[in-house]
Short mmCIF file of C-alpha atoms in Angstrom, two decimals:
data_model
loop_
_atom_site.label_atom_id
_atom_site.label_comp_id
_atom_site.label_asym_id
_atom_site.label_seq_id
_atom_site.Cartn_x
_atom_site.Cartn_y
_atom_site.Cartn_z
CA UNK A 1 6.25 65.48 -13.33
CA UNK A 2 6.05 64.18 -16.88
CA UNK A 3 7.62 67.08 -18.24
CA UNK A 4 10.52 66.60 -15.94
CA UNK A 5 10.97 62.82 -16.50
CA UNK A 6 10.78 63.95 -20.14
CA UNK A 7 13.59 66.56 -19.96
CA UNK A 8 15.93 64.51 -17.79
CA UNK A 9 15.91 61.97 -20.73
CA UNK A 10 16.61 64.60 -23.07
CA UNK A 11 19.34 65.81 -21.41
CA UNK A 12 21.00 62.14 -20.31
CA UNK A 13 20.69 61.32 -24.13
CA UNK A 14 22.19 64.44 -25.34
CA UNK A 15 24.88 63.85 -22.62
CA UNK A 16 25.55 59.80 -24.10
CA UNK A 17 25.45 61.04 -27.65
CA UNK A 18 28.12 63.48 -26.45
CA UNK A 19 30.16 61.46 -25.02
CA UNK A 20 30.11 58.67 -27.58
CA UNK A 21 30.97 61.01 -30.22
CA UNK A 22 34.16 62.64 -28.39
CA UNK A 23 35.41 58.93 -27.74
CA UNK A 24 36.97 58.69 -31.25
CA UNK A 25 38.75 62.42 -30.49
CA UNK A 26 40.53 61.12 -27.92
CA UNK A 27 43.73 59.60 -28.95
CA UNK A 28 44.59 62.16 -31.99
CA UNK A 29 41.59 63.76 -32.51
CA UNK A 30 39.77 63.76 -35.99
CA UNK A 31 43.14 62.52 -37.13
CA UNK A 32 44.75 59.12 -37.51
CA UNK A 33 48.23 58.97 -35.12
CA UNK A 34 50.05 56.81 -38.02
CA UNK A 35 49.51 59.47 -40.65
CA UNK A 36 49.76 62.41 -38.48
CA UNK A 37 53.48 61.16 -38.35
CA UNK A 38 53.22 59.58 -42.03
CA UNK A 39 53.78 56.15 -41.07
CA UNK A 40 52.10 53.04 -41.48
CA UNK A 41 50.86 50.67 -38.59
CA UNK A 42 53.03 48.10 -38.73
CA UNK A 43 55.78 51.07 -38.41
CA UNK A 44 58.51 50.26 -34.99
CA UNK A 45 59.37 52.07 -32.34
CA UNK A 46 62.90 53.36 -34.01
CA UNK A 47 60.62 54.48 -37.26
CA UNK A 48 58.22 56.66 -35.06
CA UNK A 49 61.19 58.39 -33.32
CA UNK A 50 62.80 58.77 -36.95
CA UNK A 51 59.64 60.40 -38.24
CA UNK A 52 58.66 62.44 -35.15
CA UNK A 53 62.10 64.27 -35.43
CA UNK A 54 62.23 64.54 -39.17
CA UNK A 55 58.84 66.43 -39.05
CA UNK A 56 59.19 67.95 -35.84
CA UNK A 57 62.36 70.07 -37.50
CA UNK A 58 59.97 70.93 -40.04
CA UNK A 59 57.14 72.42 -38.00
CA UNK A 60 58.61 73.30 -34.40
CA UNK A 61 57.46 76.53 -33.95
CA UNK A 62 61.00 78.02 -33.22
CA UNK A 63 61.78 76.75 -36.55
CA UNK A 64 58.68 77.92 -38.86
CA UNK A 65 56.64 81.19 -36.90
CA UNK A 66 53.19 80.43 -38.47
CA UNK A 67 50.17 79.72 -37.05
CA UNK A 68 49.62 76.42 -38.92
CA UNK A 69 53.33 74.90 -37.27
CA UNK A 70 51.93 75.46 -33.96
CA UNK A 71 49.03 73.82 -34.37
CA UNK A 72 50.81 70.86 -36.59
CA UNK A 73 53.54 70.53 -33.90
CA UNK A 74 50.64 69.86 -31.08
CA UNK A 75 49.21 67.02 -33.74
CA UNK A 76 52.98 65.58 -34.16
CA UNK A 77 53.25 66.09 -30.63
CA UNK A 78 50.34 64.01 -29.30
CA UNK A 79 50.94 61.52 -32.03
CA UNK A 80 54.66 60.77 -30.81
CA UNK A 81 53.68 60.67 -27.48
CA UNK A 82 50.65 58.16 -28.12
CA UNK A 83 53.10 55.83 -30.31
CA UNK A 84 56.09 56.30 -28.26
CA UNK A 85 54.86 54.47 -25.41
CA UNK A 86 54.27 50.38 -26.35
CA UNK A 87 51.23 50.12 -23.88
CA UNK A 88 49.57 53.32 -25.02
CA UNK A 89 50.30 52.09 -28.82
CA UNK A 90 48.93 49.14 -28.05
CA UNK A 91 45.37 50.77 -26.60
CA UNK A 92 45.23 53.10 -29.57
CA UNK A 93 45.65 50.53 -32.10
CA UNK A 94 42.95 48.21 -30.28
CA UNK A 95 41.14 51.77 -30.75
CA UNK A 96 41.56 51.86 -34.06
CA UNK A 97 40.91 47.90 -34.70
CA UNK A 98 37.19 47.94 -32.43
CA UNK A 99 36.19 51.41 -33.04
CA UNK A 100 32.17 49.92 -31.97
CA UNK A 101 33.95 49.32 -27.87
CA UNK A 102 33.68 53.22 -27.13
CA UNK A 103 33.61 52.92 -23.55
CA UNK A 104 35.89 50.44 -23.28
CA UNK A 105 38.18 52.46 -25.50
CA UNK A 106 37.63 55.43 -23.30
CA UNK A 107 38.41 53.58 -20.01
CA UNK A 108 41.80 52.31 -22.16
CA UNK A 109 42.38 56.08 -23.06
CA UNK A 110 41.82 57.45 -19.47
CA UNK A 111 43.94 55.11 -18.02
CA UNK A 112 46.87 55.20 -20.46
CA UNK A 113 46.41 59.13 -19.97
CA UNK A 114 46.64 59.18 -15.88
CA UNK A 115 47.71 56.11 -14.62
CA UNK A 116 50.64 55.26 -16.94
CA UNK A 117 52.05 58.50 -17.68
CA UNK A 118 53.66 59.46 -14.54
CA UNK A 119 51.17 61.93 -13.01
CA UNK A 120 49.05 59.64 -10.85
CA UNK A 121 50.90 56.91 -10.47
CA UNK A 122 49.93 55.49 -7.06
CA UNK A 123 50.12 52.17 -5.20
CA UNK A 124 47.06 50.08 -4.32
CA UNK A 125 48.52 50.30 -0.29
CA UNK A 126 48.94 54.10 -0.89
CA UNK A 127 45.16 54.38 -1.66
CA UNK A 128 44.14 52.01 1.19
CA UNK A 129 46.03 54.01 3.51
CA UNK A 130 44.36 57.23 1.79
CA UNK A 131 40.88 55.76 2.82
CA UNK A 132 41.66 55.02 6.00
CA UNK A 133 43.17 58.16 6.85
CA UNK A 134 39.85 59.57 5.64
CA UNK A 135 37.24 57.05 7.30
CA UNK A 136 39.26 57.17 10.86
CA UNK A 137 39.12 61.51 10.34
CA UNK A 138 35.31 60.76 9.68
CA UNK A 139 35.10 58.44 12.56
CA UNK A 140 36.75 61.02 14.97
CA UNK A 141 34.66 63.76 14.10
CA UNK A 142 31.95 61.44 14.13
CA UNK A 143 32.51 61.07 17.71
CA UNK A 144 33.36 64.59 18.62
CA UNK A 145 30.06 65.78 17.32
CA UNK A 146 28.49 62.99 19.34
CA UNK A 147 29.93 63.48 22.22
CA UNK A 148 29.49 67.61 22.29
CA UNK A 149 25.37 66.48 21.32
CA UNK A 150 25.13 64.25 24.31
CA UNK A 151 26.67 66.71 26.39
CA UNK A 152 24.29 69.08 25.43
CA UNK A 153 21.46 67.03 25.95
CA UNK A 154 22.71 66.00 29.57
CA UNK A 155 22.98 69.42 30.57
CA UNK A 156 19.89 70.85 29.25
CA UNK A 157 18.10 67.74 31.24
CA UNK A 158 16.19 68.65 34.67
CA UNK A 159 18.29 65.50 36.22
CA UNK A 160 21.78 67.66 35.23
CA UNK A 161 20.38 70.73 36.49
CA UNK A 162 19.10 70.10 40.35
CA UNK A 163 22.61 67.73 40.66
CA UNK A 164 24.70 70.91 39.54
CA UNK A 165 22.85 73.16 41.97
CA UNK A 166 22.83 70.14 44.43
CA UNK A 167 26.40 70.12 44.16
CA UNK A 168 27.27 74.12 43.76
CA UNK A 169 25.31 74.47 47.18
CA UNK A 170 27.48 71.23 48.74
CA UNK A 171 30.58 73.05 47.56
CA UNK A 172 29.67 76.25 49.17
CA UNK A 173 28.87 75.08 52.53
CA UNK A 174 31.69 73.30 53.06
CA UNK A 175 34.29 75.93 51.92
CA UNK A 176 32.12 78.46 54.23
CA UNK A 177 32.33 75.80 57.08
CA UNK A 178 36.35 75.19 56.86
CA UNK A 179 36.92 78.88 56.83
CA UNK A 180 40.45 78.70 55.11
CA UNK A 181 41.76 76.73 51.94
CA UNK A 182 42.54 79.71 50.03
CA UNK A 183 39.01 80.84 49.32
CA UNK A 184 35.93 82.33 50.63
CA UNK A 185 32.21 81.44 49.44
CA UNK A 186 32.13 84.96 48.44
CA UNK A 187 35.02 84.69 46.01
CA UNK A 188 37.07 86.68 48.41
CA UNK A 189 41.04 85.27 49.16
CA UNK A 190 42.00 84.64 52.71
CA UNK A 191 45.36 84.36 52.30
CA UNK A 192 47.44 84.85 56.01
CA UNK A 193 49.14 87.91 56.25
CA UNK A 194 48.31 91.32 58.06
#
């Protein structure tokens, strides 16, 4: 047991010290946005676009075949689209000012990244409505499989069993006692005719 308590901390710690080190890679990577685009920080929004396009002609990969443009258009790439957008600037720079908030900078990061960029963007009543599809689905088959366990419970009961037969023999002395209706006691149709 000690062993295991032992290994489970080694392996949590190795999974923090992971994490906290790929917290500064998340914005630009090892790289700074600003000089990725060779700008400074106090640089506006018209002097990002300026510099995205003047370098982006230089290493767009239609442009300049190598290996190295592909890989420095990506880095131009994610830098423009960091700087480009005034809340995602502003995250990054707060990044860059309190490097020591890592998980606060990685909630800012994950949040700029899926919630701001157009591909979860969902209203608060839109996940409500989510859940409560979900919990009344739940519910229902909740009661479904209650219902079908109950059922199966009555009928495997000794009560369930002599009122069935109880009620199988009532049924088949009176259709044998009426003599018509469509149906003998034998299963047999006594329908008029010749």
């Amino acid at each position: 047991m000690a062993k295991m308590a032992a290994s489970f901390t080694l392996l949590l710690s190795c999974a923090l010290f992971a994490s906290a080190s790929a917290a500064s890679d998340l914005w630009c990577g090892d790289n700074n946005c600003y000089e990725v685009l060779g700008l400074f920080s106090n640089a506006t929004s018209s002097e990002v676009k300026k510099a995205y396009f003047k370098q982006s002609l230089k290493w767009h990969p239609d442009k300049n075949p190598s290996d190295e443009a592909k890989n420095e258009f990506a880095k131009l790439a994610g830098a423009y689209e960091i700087l480009s957008e005034p809340r995602r600037r502003e995250d990054y720079d707060y990044a860059l000012a309190h490097p020591e908030q890592e998980w606060r900078n990685r909630a800012r990061f994950f949040r700029d990244k899926y919630f701001n960029s157009g591909y979860m963007q969902v209203g608060l009543s839109h996940v409500f409505l989510g859940f409560l599809a979900v919990g009344s689905l739940f519910q229902y088959l909740n009661t479904y499989m209650n219902y079908h366990d109950n059922l199966a419970a009555l009928k495997a009961s000794s009560w369930y069993k002599t009122e069935w037969k109880r009620l199988a023999a009532e049924r088949s002395s009176s259709t044998s006692k009426s003599g018509g209706g469509g149906g003998g006691a034998d299963g047999s149709c006594r329908c008029g005719g010749s």
